[in-house]
PDB file of C-alpha atoms and ligand atoms in Angstrom:
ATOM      1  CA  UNK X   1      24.322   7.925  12.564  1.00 71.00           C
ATOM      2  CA  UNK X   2      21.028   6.129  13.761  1.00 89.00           C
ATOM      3  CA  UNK X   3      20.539   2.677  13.141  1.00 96.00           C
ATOM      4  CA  UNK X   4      18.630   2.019   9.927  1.00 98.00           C
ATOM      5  CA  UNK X   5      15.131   0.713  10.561  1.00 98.00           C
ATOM      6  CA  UNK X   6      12.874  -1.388   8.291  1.00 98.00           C
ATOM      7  CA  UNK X   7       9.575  -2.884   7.989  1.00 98.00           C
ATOM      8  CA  UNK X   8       7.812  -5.747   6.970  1.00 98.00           C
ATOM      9  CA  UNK X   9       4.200  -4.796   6.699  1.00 98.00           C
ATOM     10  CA  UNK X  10       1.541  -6.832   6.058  1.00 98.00           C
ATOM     11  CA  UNK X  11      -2.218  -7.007   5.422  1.00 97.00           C
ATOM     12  CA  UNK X  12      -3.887  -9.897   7.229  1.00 98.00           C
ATOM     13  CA  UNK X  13      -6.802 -10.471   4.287  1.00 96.00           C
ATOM     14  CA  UNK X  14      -5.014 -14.123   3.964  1.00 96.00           C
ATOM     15  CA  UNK X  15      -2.307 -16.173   4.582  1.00 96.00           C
ATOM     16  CA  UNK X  16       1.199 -15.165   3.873  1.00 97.00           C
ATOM     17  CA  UNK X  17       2.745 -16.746   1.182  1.00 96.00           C
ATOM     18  CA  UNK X  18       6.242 -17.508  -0.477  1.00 96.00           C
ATOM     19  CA  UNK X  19       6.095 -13.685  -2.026  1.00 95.00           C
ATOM     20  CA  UNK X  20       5.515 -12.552   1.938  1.00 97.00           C
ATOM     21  CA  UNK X  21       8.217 -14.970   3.168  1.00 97.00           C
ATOM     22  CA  UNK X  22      10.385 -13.317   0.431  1.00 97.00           C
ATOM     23  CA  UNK X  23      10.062  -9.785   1.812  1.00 98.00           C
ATOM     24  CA  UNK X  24      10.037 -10.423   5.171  1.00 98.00           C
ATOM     25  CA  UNK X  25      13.382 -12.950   5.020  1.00 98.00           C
ATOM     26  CA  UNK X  26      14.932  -9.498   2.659  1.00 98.00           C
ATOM     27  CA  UNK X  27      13.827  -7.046   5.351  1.00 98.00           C
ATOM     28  CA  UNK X  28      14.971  -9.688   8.101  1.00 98.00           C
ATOM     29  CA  UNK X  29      18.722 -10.163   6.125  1.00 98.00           C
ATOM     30  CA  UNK X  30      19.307  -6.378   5.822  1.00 98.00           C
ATOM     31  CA  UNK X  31      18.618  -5.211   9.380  1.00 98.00           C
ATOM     32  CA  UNK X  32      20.850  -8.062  10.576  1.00 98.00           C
ATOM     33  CA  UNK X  33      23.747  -7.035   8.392  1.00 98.00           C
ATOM     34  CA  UNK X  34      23.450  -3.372   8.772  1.00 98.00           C
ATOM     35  CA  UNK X  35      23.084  -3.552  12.342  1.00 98.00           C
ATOM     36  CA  UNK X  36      19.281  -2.318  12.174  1.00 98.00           C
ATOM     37  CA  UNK X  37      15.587  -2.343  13.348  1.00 98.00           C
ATOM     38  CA  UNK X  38      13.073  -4.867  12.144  1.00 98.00           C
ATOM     39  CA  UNK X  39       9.335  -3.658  12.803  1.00 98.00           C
ATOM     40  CA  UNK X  40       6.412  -5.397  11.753  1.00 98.00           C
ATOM     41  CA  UNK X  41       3.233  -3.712  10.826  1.00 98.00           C
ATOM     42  CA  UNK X  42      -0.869  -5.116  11.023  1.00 98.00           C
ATOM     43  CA  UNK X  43      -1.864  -3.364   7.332  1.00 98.00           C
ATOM     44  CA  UNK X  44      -5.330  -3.856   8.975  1.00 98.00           C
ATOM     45  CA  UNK X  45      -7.608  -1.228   7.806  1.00 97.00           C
ATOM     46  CA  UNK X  46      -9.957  -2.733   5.491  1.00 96.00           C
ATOM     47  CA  UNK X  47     -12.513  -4.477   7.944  1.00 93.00           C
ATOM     48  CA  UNK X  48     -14.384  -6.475   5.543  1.00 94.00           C
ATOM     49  CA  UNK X  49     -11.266  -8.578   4.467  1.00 95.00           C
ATOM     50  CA  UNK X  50      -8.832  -8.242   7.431  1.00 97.00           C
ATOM     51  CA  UNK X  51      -9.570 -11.372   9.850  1.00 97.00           C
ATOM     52  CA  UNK X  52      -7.822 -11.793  13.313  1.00 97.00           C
ATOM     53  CA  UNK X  53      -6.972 -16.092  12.574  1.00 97.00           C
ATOM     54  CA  UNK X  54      -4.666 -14.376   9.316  1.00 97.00           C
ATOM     55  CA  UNK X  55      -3.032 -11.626  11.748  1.00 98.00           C
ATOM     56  CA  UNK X  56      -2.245 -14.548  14.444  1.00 98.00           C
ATOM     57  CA  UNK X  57      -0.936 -16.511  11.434  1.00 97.00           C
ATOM     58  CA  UNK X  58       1.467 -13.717  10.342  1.00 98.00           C
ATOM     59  CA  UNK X  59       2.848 -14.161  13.506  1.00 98.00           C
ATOM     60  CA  UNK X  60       3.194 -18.020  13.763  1.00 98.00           C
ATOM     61  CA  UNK X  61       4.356 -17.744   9.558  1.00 98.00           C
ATOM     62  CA  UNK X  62       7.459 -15.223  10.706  1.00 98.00           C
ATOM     63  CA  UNK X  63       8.308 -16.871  13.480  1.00 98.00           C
ATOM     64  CA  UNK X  64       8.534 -20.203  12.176  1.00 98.00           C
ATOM     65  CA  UNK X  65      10.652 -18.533   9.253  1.00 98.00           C
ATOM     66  CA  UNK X  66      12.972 -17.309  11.923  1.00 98.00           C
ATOM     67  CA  UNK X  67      12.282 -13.876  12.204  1.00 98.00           C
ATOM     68  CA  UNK X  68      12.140 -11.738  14.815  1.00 98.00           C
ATOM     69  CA  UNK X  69      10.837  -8.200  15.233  1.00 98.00           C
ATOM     70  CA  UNK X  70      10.463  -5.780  17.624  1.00 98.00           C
ATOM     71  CA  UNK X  71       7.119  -5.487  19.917  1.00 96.00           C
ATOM     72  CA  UNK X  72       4.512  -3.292  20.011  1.00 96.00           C
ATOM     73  CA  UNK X  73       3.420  -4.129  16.547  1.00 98.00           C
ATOM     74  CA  UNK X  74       1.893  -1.252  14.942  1.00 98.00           C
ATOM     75  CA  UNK X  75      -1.700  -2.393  14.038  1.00 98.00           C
ATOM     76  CA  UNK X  76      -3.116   0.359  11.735  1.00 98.00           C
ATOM     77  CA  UNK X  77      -6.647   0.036  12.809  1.00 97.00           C
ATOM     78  CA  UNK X  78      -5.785   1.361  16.053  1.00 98.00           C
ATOM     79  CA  UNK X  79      -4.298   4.253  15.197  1.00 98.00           C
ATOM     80  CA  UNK X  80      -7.084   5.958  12.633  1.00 97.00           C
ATOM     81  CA  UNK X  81      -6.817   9.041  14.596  1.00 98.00           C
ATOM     82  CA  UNK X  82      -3.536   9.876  12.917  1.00 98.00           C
ATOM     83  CA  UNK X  83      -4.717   9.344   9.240  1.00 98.00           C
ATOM     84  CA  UNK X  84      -7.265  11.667  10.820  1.00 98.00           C
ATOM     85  CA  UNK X  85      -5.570  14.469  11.552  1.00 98.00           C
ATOM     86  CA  UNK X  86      -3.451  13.948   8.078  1.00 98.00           C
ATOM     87  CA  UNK X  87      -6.873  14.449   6.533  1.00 98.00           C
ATOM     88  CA  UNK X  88      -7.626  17.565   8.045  1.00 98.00           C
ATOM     89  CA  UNK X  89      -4.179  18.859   7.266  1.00 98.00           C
ATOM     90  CA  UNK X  90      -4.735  17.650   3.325  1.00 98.00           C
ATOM     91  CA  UNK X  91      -8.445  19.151   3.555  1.00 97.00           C
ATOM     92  CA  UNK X  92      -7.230  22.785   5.157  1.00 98.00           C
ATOM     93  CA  UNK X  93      -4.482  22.915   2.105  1.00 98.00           C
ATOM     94  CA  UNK X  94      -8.260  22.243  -0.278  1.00 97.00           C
ATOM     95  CA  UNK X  95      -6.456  19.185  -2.083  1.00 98.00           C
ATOM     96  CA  UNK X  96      -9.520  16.956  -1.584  1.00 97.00           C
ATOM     97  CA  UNK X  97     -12.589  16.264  -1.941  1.00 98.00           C
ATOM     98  CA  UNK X  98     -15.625  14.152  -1.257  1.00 98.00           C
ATOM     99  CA  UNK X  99     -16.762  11.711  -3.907  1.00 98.00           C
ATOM    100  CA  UNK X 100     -20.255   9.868  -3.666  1.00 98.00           C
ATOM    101  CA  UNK X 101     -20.790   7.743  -6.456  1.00 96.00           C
ATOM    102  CA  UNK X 102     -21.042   3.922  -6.098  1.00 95.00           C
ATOM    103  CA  UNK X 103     -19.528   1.318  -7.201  1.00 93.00           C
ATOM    104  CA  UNK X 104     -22.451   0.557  -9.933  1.00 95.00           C
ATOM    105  CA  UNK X 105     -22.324   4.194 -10.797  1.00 95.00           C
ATOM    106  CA  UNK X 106     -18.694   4.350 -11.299  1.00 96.00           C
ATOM    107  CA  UNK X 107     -18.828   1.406 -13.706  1.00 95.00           C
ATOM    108  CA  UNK X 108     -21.291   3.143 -15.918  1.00 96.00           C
ATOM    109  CA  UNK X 109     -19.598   6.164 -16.479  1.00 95.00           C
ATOM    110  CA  UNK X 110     -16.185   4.169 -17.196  1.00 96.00           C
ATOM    111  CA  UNK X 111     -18.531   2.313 -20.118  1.00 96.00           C
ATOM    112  CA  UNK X 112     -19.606   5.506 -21.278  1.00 95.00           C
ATOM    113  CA  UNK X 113     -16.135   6.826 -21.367  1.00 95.00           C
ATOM    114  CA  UNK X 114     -14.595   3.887 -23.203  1.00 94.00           C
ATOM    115  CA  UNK X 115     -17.346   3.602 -25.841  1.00 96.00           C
ATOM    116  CA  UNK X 116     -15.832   6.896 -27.171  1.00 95.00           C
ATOM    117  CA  UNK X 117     -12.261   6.070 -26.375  1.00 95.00           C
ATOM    118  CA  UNK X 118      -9.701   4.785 -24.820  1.00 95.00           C
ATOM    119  CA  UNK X 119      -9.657   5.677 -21.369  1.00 97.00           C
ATOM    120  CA  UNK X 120      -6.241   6.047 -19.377  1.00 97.00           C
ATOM    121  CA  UNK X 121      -5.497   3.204 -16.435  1.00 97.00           C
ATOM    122  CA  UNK X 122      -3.427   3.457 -13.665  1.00 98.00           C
ATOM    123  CA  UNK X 123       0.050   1.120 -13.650  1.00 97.00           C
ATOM    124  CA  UNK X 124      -2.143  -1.539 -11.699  1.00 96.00           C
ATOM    125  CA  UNK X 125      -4.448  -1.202 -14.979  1.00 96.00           C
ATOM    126  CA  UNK X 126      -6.772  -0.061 -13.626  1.00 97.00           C
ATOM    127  CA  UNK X 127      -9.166   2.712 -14.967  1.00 97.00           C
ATOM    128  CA  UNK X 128      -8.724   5.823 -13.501  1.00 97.00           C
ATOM    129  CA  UNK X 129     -11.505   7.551 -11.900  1.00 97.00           C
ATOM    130  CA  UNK X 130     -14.050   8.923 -14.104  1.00 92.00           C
ATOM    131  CA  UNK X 131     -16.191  11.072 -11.362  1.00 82.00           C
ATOM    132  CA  UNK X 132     -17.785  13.799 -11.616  1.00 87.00           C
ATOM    133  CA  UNK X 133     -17.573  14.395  -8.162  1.00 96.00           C
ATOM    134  CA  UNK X 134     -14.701  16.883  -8.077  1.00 96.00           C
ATOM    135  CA  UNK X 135     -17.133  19.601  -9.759  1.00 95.00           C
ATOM    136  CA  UNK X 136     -19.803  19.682  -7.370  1.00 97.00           C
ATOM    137  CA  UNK X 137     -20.469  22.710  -5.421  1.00 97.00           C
ATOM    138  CA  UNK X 138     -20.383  23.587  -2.081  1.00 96.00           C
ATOM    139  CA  UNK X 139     -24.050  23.307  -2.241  1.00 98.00           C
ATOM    140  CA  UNK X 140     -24.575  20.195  -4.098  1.00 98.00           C
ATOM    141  CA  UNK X 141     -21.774  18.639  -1.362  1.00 97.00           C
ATOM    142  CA  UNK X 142     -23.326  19.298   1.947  1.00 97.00           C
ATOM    143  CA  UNK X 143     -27.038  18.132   0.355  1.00 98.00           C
ATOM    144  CA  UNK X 144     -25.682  15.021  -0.205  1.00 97.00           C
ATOM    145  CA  UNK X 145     -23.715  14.630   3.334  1.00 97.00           C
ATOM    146  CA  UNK X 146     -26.111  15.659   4.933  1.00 97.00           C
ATOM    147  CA  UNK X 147     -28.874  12.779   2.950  1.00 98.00           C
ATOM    148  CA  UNK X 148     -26.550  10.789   4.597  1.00 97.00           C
ATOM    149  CA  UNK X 149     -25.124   9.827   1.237  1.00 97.00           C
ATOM    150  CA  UNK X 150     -21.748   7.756   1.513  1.00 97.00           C
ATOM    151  CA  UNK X 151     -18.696   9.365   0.084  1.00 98.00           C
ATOM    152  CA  UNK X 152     -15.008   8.239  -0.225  1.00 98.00           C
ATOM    153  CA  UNK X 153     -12.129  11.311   0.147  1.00 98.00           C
ATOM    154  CA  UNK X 154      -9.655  12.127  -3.102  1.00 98.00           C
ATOM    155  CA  UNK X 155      -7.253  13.344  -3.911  1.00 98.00           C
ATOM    156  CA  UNK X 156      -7.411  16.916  -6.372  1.00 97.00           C
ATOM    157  CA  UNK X 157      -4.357  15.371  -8.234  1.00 97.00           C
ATOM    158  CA  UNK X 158      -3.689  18.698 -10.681  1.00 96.00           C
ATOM    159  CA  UNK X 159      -4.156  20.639  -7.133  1.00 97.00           C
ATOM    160  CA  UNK X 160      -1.558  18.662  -5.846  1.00 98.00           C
ATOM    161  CA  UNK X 161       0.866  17.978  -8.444  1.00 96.00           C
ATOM    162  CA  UNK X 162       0.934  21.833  -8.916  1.00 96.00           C
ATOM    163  CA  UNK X 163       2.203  22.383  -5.506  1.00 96.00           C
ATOM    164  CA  UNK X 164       4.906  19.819  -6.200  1.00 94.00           C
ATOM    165  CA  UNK X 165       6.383  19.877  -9.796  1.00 82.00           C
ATOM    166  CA  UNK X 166       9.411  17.305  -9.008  1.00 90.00           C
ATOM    167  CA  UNK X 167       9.329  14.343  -7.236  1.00 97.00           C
ATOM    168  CA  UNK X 168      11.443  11.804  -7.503  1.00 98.00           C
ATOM    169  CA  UNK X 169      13.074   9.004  -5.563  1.00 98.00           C
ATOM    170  CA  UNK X 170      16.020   7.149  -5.662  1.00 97.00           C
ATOM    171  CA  UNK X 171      15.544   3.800  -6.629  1.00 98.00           C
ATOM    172  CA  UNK X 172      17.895   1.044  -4.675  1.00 98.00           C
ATOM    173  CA  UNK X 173      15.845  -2.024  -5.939  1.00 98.00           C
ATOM    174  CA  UNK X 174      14.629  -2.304  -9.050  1.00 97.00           C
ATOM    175  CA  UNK X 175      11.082  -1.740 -10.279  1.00 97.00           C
ATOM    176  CA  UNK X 176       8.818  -4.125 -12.827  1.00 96.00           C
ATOM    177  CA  UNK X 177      10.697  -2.644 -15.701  1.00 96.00           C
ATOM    178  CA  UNK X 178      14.143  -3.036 -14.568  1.00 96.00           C
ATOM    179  CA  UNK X 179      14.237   1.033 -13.209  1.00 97.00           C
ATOM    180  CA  UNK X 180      16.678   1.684 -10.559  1.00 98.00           C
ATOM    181  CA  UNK X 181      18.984   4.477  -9.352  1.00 98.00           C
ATOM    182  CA  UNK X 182      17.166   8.029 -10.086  1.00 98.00           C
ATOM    183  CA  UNK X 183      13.347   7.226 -10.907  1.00 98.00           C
ATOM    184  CA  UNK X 184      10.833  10.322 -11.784  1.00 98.00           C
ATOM    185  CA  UNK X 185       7.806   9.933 -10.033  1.00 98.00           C
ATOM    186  CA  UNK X 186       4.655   9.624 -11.925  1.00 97.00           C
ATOM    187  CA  UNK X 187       1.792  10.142  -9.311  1.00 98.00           C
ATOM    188  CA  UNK X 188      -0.721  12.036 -11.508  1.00 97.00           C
ATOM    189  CA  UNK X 189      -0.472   8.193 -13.160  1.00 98.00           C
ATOM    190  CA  UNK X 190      -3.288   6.784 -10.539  1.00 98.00           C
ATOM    191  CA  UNK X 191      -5.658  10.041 -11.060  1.00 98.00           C
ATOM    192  CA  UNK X 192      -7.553  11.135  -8.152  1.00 98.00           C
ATOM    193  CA  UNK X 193      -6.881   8.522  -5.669  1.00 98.00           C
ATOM    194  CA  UNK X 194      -8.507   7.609  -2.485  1.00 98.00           C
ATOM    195  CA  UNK X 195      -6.918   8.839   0.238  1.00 98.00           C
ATOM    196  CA  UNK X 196      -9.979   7.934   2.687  1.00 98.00           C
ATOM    197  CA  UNK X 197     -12.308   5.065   1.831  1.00 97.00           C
ATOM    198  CA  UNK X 198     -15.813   4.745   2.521  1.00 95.00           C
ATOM    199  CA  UNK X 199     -15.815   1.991   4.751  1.00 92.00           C
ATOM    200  CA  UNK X 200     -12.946   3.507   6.779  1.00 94.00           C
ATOM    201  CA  UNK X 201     -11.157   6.621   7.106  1.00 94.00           C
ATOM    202  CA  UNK X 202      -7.639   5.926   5.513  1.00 98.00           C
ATOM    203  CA  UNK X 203      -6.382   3.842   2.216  1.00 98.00           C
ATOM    204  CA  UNK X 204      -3.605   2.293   1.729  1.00 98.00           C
ATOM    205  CA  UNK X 205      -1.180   5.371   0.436  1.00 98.00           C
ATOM    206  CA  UNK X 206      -2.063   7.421   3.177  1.00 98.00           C
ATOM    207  CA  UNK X 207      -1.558   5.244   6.060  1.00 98.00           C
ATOM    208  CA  UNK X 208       1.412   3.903   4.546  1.00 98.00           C
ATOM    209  CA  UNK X 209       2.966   7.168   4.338  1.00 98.00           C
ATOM    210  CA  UNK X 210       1.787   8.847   7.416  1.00 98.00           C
ATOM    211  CA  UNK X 211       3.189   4.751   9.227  1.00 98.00           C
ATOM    212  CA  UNK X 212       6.589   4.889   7.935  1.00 98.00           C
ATOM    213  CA  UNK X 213       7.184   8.350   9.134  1.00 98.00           C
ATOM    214  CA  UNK X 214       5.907   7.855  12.466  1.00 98.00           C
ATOM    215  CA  UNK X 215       7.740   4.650  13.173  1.00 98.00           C
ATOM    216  CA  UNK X 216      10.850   6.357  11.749  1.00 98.00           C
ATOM    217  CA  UNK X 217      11.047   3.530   9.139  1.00 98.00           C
ATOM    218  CA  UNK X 218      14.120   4.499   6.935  1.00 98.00           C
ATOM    219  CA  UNK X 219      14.390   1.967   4.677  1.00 98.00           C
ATOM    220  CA  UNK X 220      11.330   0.172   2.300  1.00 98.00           C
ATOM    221  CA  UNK X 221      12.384  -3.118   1.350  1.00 98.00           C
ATOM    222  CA  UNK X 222       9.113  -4.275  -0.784  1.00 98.00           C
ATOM    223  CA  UNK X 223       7.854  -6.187  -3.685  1.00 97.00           C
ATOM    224  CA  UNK X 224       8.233  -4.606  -7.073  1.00 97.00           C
ATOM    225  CA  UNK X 225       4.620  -4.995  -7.413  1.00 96.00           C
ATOM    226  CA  UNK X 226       3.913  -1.605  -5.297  1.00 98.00           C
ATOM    227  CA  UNK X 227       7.396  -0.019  -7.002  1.00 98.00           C
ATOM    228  CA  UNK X 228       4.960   2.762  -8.822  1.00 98.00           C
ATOM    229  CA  UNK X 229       3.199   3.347  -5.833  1.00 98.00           C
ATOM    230  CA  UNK X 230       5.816   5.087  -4.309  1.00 98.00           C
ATOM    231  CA  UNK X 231       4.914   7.720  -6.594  1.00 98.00           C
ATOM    232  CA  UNK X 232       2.104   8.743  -4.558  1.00 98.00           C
ATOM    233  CA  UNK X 233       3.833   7.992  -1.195  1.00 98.00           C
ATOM    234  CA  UNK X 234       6.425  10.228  -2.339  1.00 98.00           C
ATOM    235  CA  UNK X 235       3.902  12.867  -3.291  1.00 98.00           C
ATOM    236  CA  UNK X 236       2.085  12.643   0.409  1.00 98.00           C
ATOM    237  CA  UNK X 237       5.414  12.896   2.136  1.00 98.00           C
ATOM    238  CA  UNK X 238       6.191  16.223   0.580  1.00 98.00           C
ATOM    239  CA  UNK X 239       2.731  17.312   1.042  1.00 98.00           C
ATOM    240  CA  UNK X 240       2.754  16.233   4.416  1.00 98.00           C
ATOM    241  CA  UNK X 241       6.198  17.603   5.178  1.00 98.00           C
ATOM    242  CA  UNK X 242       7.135  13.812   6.280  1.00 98.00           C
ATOM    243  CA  UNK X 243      11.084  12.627   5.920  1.00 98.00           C
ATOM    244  CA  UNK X 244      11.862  10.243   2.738  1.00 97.00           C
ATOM    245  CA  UNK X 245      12.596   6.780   3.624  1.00 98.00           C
ATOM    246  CA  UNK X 246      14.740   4.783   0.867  1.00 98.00           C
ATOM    247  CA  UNK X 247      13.130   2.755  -1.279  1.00 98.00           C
ATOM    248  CA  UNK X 248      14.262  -0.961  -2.391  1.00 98.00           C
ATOM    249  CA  UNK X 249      11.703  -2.826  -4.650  1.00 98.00           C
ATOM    250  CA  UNK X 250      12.372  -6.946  -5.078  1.00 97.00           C
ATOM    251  CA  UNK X 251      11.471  -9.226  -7.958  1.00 94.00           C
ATOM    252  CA  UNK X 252       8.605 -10.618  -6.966  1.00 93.00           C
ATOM    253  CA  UNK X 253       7.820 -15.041  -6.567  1.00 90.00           C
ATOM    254  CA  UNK X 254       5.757 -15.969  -9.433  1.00 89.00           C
ATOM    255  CA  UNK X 255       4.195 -19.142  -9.819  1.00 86.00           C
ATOM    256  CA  UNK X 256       4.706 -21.984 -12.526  1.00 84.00           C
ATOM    257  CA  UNK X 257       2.647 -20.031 -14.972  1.00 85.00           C
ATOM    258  CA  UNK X 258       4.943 -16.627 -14.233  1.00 86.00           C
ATOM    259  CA  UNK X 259       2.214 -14.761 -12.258  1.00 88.00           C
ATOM    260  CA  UNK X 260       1.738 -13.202  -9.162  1.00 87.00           C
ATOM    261  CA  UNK X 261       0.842 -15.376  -6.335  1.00 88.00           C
ATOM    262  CA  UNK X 262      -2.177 -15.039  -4.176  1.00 84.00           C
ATOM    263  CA  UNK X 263      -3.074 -15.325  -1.026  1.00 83.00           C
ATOM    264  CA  UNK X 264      -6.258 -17.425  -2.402  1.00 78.00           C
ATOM    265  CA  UNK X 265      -4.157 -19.779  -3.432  1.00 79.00           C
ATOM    266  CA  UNK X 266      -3.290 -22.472  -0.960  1.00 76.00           C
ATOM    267  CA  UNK X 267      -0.355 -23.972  -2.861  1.00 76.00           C
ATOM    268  CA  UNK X 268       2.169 -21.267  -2.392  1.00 89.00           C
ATOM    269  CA  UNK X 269       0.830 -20.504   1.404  1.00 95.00           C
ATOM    270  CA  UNK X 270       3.626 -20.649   4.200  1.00 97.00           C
ATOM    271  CA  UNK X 271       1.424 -22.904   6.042  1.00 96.00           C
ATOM    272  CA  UNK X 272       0.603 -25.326   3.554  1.00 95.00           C
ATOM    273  CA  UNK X 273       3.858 -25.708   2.547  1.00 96.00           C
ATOM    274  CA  UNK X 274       4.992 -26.553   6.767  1.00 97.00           C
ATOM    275  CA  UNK X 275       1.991 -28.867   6.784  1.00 96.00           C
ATOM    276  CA  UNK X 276       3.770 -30.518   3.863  1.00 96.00           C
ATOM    277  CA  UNK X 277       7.090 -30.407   5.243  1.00 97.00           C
ATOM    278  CA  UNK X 278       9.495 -27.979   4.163  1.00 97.00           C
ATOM    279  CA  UNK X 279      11.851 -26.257   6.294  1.00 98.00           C
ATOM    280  CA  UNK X 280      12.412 -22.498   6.295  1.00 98.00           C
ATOM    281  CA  UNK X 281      15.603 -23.159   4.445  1.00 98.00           C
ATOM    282  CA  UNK X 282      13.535 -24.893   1.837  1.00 97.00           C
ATOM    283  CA  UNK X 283      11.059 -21.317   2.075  1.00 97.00           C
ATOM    284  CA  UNK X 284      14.661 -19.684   1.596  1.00 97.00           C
ATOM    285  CA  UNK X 285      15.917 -21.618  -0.932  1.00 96.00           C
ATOM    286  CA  UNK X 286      12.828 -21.627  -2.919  1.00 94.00           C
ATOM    287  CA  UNK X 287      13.183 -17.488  -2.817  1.00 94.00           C
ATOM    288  CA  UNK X 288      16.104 -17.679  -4.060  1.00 94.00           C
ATOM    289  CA  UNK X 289      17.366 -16.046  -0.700  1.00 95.00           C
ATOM    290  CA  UNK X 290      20.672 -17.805   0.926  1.00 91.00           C
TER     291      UNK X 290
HETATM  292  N1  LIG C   1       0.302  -4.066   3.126  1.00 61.36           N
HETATM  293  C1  LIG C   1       0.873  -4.134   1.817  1.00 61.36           C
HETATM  294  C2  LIG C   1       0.724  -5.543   1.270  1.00 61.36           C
HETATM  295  O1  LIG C   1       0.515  -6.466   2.028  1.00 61.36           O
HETATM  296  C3  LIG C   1       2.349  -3.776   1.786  1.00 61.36           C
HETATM  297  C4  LIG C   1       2.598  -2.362   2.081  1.00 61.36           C
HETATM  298  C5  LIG C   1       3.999  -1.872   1.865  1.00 61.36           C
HETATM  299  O2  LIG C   1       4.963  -2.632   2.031  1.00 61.36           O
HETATM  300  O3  LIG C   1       4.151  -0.701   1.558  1.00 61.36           O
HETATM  301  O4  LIG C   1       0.816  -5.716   0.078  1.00 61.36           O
END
């Protein structure tokens, strides 16, 4: 058998903090025992937010942790061609479709919708898409690409689901409610996602998908915070016909108050906390990672 291979992957909208040194250290830990891969991957495909000083300080971060991975690093903005090509394949099976609306618009149709009831949210709670945009004709479609109008791809979720009634994963972490070993997937629970943004032709579930499969990654050691994600990365592997890595969710680091940490705050950062000086076995110990 192959060696296992894993991945740390992060987005460089901010500095890594102790939830990234976390993940990384777990990701780190299991390749060394099991005799694996380590790769690291530049989740850089949102260029409003991604900023080259946080990518070189991903670097520094892991290295000063200890860490070492192996080179090239897969930056995702330089490989949109292959979310490309995904796209057409997704497109030629008709499972999406362009959506124009804008943010503003959006809004007001969610506030219509919830002034008559409640209206469903995704498990990031989140409401789910209200659009209209899924009805529109041929007709009405090309008008408005070809006004130049912006549009975002989606996902036809019901198209989708129906050409995949089971999905499931098996669950070697746990997720935010304690779920573990055989976990139903739940994609149809995020709606119509995004599979191609406006301001650049991927998201997040697609080029994580299409990323792990083409860097062979066969083991996802992540925070439990994108656990029900994997629903839809499941759901793009099979549609996709990509392999199925397996999927290990941590608890994530919360803060004093018991939330999430942030890369906007400078407290928890990796680099604050060197400037202060800890020691990555302080970073480790303050994980709760031996
Ligand atoms: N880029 C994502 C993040 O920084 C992680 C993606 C993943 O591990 O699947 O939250």
């Amino acid at each position: 058998m192959s060696a296992p291979v894993f991945r740390f992957a992060p987005s460089p909208n901010g500095y890594l903090h102790l939830g990234h040194a976390c993940s990384a250290l777990l990701n780190f830990d299991a390749a060394r025992r099991s005799g694996g891969r380590l790769l690291l991957r530049i989740e850089d495909i949102d260029p409003a937010r991604c900023r080259p000083e946080f990518e070189a300080a991903v670097y520094q971060d892991l290295a000063w942790l200890g860490i070492s991975w192996e080179t090239p690093v897969r930056r995702q903005s330089e490989h949109l061609s292959d979310y490309r090509a995904a796209l057409e394949e997704l497109t030629a099976m008709g499972l999406i479709y362009p959506a124009f609306e804008s943010r503003a618009e959006i809004a007001r149709l969610l506030a219509q919708r919830e002034a008559q009831a409640p209206w469903p949210r995704d498990p990031d709670g989140a409401p789910l898409y209200p659009g209209v945009a899924k009805s529109l004709s041929p007709d009405q479609r090309a008008y408005l690409r070809d006004s130049g109008v912006p549009y975002a791809l989606r996902l036809d979720m019901a198209a989708a689901r129906a050409l995949v009634p089971d999905l499931g994963w098996t669950e070697h972490g746990e997720g935010p409610d304690g779920e573990t070993g055989a976990v139903v997937a739940r994609p149809e629970a995020w709606g119509d996602v995004i599979v191609a943004r406006k301001e650049t032709p991927t998201s997040y579930h697609l080029s994580v998908a299409i990323d792990d499969a083409l860097q062979g990654v066969t083991e996802v050691v992540r925070g439990a915070d994108l656990f029900w994600s994997t629903s839809v990365h499941r759901l793009l592997q099979h549609l996709l016909g990509l392999p199925q890595p397996a999927y290990h969710h941590h608890r994530l680091v919360l803060d004093r108050e018991g939330r999430k940490l942030s890369k906007s705050t400078a407290a928890t950062a990796l680099r604050e906390l060197r400037a202060q000086g800890a020691t990555p076995a302080d970073i480790r110990r303050q994980v709760g990672l031996p």
